[in-house]
PDB file of C-alpha atoms and ligand atoms in Angstrom:
ATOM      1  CA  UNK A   1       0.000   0.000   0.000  1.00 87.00           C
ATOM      2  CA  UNK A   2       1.662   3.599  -1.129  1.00 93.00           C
ATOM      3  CA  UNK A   3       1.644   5.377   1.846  1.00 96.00           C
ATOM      4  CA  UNK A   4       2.904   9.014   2.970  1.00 96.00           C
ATOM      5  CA  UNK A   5       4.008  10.074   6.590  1.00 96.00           C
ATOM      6  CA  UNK A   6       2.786  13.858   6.975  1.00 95.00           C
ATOM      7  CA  UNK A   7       1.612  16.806   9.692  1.00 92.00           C
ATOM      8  CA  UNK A   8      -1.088  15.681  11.611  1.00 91.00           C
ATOM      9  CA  UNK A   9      -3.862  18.558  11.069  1.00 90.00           C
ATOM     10  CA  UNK A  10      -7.028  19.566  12.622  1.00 88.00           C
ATOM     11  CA  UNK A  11      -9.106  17.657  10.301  1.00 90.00           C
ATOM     12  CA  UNK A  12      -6.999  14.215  11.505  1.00 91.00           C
ATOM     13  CA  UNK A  13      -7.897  15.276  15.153  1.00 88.00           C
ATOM     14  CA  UNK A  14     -11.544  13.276  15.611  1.00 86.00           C
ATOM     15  CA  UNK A  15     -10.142  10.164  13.583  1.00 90.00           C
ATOM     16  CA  UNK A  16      -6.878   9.968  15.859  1.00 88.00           C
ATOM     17  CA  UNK A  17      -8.453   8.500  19.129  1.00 83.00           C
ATOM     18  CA  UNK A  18      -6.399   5.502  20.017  1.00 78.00           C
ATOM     19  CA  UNK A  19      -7.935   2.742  21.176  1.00 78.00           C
ATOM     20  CA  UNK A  20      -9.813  -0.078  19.821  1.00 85.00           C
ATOM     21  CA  UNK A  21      -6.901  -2.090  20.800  1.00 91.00           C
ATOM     22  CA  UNK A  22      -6.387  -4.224  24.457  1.00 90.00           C
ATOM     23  CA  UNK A  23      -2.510  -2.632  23.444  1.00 92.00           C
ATOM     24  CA  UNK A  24      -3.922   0.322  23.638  1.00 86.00           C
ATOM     25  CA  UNK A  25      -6.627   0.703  26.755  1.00 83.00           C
ATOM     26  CA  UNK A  26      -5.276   3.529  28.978  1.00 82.00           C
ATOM     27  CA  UNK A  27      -8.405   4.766  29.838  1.00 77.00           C
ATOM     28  CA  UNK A  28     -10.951   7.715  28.893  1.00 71.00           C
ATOM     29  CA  UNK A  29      -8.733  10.487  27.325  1.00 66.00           C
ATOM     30  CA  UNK A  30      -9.542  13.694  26.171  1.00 63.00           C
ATOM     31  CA  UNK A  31      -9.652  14.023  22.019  1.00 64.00           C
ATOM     32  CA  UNK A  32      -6.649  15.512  21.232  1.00 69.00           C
ATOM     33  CA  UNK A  33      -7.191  19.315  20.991  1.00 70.00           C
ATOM     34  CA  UNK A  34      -3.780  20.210  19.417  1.00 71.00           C
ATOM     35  CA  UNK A  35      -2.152  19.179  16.232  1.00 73.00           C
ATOM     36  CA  UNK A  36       1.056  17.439  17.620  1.00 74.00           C
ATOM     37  CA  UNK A  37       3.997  18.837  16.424  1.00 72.00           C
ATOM     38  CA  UNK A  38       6.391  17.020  14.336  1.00 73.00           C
ATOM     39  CA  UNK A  39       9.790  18.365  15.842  1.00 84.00           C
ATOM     40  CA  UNK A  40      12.152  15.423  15.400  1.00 90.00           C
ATOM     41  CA  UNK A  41      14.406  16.430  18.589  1.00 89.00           C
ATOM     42  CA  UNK A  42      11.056  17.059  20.884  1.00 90.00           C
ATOM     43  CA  UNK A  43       8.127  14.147  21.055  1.00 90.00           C
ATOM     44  CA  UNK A  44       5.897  15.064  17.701  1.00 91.00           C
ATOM     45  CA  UNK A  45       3.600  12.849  15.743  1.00 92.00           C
ATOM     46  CA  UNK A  46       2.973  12.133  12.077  1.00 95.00           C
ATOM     47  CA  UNK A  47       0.041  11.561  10.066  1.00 96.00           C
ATOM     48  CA  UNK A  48       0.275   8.305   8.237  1.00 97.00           C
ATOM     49  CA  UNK A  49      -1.400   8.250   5.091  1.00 97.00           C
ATOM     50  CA  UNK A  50      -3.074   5.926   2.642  1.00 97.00           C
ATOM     51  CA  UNK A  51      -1.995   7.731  -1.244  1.00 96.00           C
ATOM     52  CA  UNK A  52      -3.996   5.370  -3.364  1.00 95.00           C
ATOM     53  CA  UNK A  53      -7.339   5.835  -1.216  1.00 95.00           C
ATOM     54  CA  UNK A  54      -6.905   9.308   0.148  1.00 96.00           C
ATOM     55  CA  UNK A  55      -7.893   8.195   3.829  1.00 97.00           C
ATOM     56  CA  UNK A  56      -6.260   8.813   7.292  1.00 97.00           C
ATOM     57  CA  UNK A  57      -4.986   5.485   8.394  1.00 98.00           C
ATOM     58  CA  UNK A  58      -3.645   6.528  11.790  1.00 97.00           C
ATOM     59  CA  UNK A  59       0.126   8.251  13.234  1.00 96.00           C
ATOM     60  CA  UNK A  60       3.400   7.290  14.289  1.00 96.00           C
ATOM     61  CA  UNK A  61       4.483   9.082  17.290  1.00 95.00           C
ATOM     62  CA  UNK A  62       8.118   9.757  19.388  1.00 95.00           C
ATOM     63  CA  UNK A  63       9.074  10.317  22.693  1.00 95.00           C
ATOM     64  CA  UNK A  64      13.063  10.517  24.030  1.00 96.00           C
ATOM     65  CA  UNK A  65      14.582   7.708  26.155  1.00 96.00           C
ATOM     66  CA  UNK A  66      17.853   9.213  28.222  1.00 96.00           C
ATOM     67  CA  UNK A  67      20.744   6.525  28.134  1.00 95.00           C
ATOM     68  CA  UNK A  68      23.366   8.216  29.992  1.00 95.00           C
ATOM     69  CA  UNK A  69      23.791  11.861  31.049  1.00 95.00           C
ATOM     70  CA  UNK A  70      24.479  13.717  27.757  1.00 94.00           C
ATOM     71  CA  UNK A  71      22.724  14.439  24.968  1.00 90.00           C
ATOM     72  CA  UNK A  72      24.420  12.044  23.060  1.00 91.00           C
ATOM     73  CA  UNK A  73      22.563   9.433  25.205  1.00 95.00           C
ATOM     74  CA  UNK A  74      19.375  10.657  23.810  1.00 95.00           C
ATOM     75  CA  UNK A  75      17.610   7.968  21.837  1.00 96.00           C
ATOM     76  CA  UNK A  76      14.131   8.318  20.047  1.00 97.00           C
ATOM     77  CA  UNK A  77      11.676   5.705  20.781  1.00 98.00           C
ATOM     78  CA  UNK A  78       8.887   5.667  17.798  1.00 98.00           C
ATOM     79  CA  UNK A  79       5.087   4.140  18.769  1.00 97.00           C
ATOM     80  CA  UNK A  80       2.512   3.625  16.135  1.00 97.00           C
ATOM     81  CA  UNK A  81      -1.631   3.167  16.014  1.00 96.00           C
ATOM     82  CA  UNK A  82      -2.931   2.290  13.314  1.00 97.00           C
ATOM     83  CA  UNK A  83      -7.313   2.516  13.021  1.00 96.00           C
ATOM     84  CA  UNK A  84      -8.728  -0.647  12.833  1.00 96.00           C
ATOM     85  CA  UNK A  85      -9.433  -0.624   9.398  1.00 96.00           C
ATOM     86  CA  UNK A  86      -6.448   0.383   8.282  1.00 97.00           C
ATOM     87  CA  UNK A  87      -4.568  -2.784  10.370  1.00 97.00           C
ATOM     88  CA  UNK A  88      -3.146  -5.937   8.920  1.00 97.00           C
ATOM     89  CA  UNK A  89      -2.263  -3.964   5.265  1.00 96.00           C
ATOM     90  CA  UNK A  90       1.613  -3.673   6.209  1.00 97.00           C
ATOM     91  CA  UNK A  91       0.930   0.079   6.459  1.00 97.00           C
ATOM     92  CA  UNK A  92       2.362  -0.282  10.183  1.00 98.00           C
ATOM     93  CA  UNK A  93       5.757  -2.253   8.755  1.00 97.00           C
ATOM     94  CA  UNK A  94       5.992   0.875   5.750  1.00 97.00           C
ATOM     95  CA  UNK A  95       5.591   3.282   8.474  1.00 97.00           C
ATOM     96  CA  UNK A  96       7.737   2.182  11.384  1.00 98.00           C
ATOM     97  CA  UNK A  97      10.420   1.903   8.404  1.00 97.00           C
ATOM     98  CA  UNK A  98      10.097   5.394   7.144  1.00 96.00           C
ATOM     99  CA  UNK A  99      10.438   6.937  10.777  1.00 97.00           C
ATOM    100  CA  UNK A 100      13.289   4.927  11.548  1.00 97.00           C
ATOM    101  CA  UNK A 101      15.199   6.537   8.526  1.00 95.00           C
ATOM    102  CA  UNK A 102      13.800   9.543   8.999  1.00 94.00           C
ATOM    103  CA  UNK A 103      15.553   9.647  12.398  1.00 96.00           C
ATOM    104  CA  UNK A 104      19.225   8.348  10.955  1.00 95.00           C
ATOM    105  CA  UNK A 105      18.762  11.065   7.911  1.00 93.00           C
ATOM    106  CA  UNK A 106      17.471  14.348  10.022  1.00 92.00           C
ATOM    107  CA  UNK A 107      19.396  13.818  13.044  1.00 94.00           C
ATOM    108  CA  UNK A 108      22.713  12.395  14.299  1.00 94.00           C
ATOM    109  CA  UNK A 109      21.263   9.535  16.559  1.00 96.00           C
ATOM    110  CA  UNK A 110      22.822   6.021  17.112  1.00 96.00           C
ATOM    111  CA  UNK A 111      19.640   4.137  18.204  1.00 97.00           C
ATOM    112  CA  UNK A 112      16.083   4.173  17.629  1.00 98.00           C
ATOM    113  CA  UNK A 113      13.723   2.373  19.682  1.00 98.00           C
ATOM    114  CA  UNK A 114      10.621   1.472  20.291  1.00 98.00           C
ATOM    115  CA  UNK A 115       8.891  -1.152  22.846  1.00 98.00           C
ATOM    116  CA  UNK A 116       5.361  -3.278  22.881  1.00 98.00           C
ATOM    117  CA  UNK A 117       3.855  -5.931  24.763  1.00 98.00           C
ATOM    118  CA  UNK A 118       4.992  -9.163  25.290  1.00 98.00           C
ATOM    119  CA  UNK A 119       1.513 -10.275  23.808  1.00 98.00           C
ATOM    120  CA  UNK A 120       1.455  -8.028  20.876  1.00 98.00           C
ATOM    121  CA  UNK A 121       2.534 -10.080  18.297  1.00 98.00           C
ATOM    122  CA  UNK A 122       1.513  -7.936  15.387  1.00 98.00           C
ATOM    123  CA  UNK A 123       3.595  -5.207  16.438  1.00 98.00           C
ATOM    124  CA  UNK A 124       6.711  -7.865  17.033  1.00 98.00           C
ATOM    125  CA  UNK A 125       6.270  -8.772  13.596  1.00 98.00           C
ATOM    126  CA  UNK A 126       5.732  -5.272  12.039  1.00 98.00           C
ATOM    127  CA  UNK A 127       8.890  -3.959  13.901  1.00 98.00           C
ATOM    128  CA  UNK A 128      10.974  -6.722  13.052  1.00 98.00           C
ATOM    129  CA  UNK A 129       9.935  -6.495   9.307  1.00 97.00           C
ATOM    130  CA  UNK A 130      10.571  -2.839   9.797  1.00 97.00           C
ATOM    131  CA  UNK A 131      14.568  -3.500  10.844  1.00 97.00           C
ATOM    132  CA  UNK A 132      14.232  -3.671  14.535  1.00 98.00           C
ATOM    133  CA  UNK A 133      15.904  -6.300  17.075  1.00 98.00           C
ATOM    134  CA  UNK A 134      14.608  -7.426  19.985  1.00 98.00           C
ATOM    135  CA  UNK A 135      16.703  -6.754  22.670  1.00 98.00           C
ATOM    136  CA  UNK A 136      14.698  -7.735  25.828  1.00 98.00           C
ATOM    137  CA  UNK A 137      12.207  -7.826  28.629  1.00 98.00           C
ATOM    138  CA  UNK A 138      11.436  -4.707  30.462  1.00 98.00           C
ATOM    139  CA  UNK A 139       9.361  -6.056  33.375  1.00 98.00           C
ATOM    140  CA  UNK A 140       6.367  -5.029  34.004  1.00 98.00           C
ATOM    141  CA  UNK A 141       7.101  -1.361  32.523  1.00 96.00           C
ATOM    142  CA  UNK A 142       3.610  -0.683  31.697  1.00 95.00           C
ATOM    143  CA  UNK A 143       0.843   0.803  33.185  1.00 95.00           C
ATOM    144  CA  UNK A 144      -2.583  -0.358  31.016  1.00 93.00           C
ATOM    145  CA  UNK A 145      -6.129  -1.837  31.949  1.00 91.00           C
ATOM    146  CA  UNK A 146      -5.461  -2.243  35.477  1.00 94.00           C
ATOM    147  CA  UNK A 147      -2.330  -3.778  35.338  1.00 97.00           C
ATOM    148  CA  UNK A 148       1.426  -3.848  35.123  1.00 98.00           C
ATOM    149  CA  UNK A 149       2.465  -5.571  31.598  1.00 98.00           C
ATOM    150  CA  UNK A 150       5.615  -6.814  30.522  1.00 98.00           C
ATOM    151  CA  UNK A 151       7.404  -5.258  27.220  1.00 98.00           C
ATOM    152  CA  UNK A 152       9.968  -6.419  24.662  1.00 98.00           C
ATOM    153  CA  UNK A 153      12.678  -3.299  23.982  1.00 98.00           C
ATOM    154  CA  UNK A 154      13.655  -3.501  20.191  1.00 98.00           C
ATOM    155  CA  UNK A 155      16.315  -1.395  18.814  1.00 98.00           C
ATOM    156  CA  UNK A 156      17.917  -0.254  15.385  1.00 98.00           C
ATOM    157  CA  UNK A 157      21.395   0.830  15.186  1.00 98.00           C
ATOM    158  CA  UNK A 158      23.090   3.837  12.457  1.00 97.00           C
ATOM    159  CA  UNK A 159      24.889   1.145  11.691  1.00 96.00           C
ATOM    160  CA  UNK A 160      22.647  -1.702  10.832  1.00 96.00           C
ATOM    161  CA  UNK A 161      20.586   0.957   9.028  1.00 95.00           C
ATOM    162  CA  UNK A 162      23.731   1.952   6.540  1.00 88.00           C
ATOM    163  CA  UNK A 163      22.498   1.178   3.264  1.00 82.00           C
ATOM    164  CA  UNK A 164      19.196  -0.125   4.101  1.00 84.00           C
ATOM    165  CA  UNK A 165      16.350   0.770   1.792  1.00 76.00           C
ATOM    166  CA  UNK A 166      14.513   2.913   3.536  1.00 72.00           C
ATOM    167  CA  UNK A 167      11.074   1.348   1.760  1.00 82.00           C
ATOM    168  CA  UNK A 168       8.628   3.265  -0.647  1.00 85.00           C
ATOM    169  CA  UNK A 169       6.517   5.281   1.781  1.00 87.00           C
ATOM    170  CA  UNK A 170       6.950   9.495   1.299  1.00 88.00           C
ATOM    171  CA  UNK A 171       7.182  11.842   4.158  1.00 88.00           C
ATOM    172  CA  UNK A 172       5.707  14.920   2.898  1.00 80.00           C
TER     173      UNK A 172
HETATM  174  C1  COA B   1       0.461  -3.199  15.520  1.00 53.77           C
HETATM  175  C2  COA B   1       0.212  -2.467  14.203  1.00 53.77           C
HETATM  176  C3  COA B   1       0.920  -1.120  14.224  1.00 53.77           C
HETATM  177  C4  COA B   1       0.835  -3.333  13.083  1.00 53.77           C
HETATM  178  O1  COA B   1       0.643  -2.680  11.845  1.00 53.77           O
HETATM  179  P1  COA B   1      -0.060  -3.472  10.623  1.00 53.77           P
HETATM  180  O2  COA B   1      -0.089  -2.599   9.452  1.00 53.77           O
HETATM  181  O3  COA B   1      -1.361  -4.023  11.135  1.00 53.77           O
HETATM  182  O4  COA B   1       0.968  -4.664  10.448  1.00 53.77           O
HETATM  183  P2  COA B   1       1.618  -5.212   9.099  1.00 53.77           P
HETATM  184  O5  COA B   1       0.510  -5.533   8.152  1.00 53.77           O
HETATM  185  O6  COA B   1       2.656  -4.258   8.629  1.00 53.77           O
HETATM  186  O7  COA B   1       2.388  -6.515   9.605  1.00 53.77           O
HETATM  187  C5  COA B   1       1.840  -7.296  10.636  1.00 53.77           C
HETATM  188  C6  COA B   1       2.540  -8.637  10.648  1.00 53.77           C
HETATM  189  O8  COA B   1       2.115  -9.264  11.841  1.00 53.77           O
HETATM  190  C7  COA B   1       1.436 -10.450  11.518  1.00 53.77           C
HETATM  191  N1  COA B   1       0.358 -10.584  12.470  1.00 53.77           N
HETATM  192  C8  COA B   1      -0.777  -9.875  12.571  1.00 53.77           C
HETATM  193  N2  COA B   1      -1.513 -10.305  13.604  1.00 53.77           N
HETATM  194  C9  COA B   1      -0.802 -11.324  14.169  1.00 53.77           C
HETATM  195  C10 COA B   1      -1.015 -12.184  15.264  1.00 53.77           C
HETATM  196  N3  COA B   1      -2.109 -12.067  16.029  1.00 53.77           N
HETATM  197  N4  COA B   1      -0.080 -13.123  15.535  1.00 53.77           N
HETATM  198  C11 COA B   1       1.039 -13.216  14.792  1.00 53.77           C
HETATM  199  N5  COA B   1       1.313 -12.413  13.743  1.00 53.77           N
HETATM  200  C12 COA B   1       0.395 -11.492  13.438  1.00 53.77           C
HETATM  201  C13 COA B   1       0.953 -10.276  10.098  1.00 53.77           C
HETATM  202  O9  COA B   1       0.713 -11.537   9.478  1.00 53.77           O
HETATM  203  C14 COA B   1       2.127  -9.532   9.493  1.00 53.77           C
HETATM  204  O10 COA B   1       3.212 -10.389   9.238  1.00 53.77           O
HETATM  205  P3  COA B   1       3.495 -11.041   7.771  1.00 53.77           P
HETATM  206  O11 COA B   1       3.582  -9.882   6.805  1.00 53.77           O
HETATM  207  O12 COA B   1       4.776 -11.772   7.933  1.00 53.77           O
HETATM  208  O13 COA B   1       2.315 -11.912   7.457  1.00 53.77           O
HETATM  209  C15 COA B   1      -1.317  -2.249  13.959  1.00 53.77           C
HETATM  210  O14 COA B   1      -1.948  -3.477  13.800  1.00 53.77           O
HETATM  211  C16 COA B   1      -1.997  -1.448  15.065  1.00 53.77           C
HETATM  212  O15 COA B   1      -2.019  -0.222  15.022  1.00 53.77           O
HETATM  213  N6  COA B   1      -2.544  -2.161  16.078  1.00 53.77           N
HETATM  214  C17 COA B   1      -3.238  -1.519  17.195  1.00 53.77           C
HETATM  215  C18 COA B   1      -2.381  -0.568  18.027  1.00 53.77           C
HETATM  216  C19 COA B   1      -1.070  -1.180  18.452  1.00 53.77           C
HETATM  217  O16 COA B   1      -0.990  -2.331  18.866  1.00 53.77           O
HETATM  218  N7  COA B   1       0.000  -0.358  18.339  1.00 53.77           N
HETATM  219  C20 COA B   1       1.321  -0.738  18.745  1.00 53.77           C
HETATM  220  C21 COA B   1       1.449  -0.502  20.216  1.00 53.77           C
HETATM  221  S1  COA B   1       3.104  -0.818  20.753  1.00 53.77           S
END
């Protein structure tokens, strides 16, 4: 599926909800009121995009891990949520891949991250078909549903992604 990564915009707002996923049950939140910006070195978001249909098919997001005391310890770690619809059309392998190289093109980091639940095997598969490695467990990291949940940590390295195709999907 031809996909594009772009600015979330007020029009995405409504259709980005989360949810609709046990991975995904944190609770009532408030609908997101701000477009979230898509600052590389800050958290940010982008729109993920379905070209041949025109539709919204859901965002990749960022937040920083801090590995050591400088900011050279500063690692991205990418999350993705896909709308249900939109799930099981290797949209969320295309778009984990394009964020990962946006990341080792648009910034000077060694490691990108990203984590998910022991049980969530379609995100294991999506982010190892996207270049990631599964590094380990991180007990019981994770707040959701009532309950602390284990997580597998998967990384990339700068140099594992040297020369990798970076897939088809645009970032626009
Ligand atoms: C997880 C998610 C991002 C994956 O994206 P996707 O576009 O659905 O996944 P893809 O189509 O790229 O690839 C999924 C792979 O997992 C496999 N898969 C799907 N469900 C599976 C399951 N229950 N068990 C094992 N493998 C499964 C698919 O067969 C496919 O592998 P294949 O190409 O080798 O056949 C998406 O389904 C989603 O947004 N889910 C809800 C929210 C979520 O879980 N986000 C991640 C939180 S960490």
């Amino acid at each position: 599926m031809p996909i594009t990564l772009r600015p979330v915009t007020e029009q995405d707002l409504p259709l980005l909800t989360g949810g609709e996923s046990p991975f995904d049950d944190f609770g009532p939140r408030p609908p997101l009121s701000e477009v979230p910006p898509p600052a590389l070195h800050e958290g940010g978001a982008l729109a993920v995009w379905d070209d041949e249909n025109d539709t919204l098919l859901g965002e990749v997001s960022w937040i920083w891990q801090q590995r050591g005391p400088t900011s050279d310890s500063r690692n991205p770690m990418i999350g993705i949520w896909l709308r249900p619809q939109a799930r099981g059309r290797s949209a969320g392998t295309q778009a984990q891949r394009a964020t990962i190289d946006l990341f080792f093109r648009h910034t000077s980091v060694n490691r990108v991250e990203a984590s998910t639940d022991v049980e969530n095997l379609a995100e294991q598969r999506a982010l190892e078909k996207a270049g990631f490695t599964r590094e380990g467990t991180v007990r019981g990291s994770q707040w959701r549903d009532g309950a602390y949940h284990d997580c597998y940590l998967y990384s990339v390295l700068r140099a594992e992604w040297t020369g990798r195709t970076p897939g088809s999907a645009k970032v626009g």
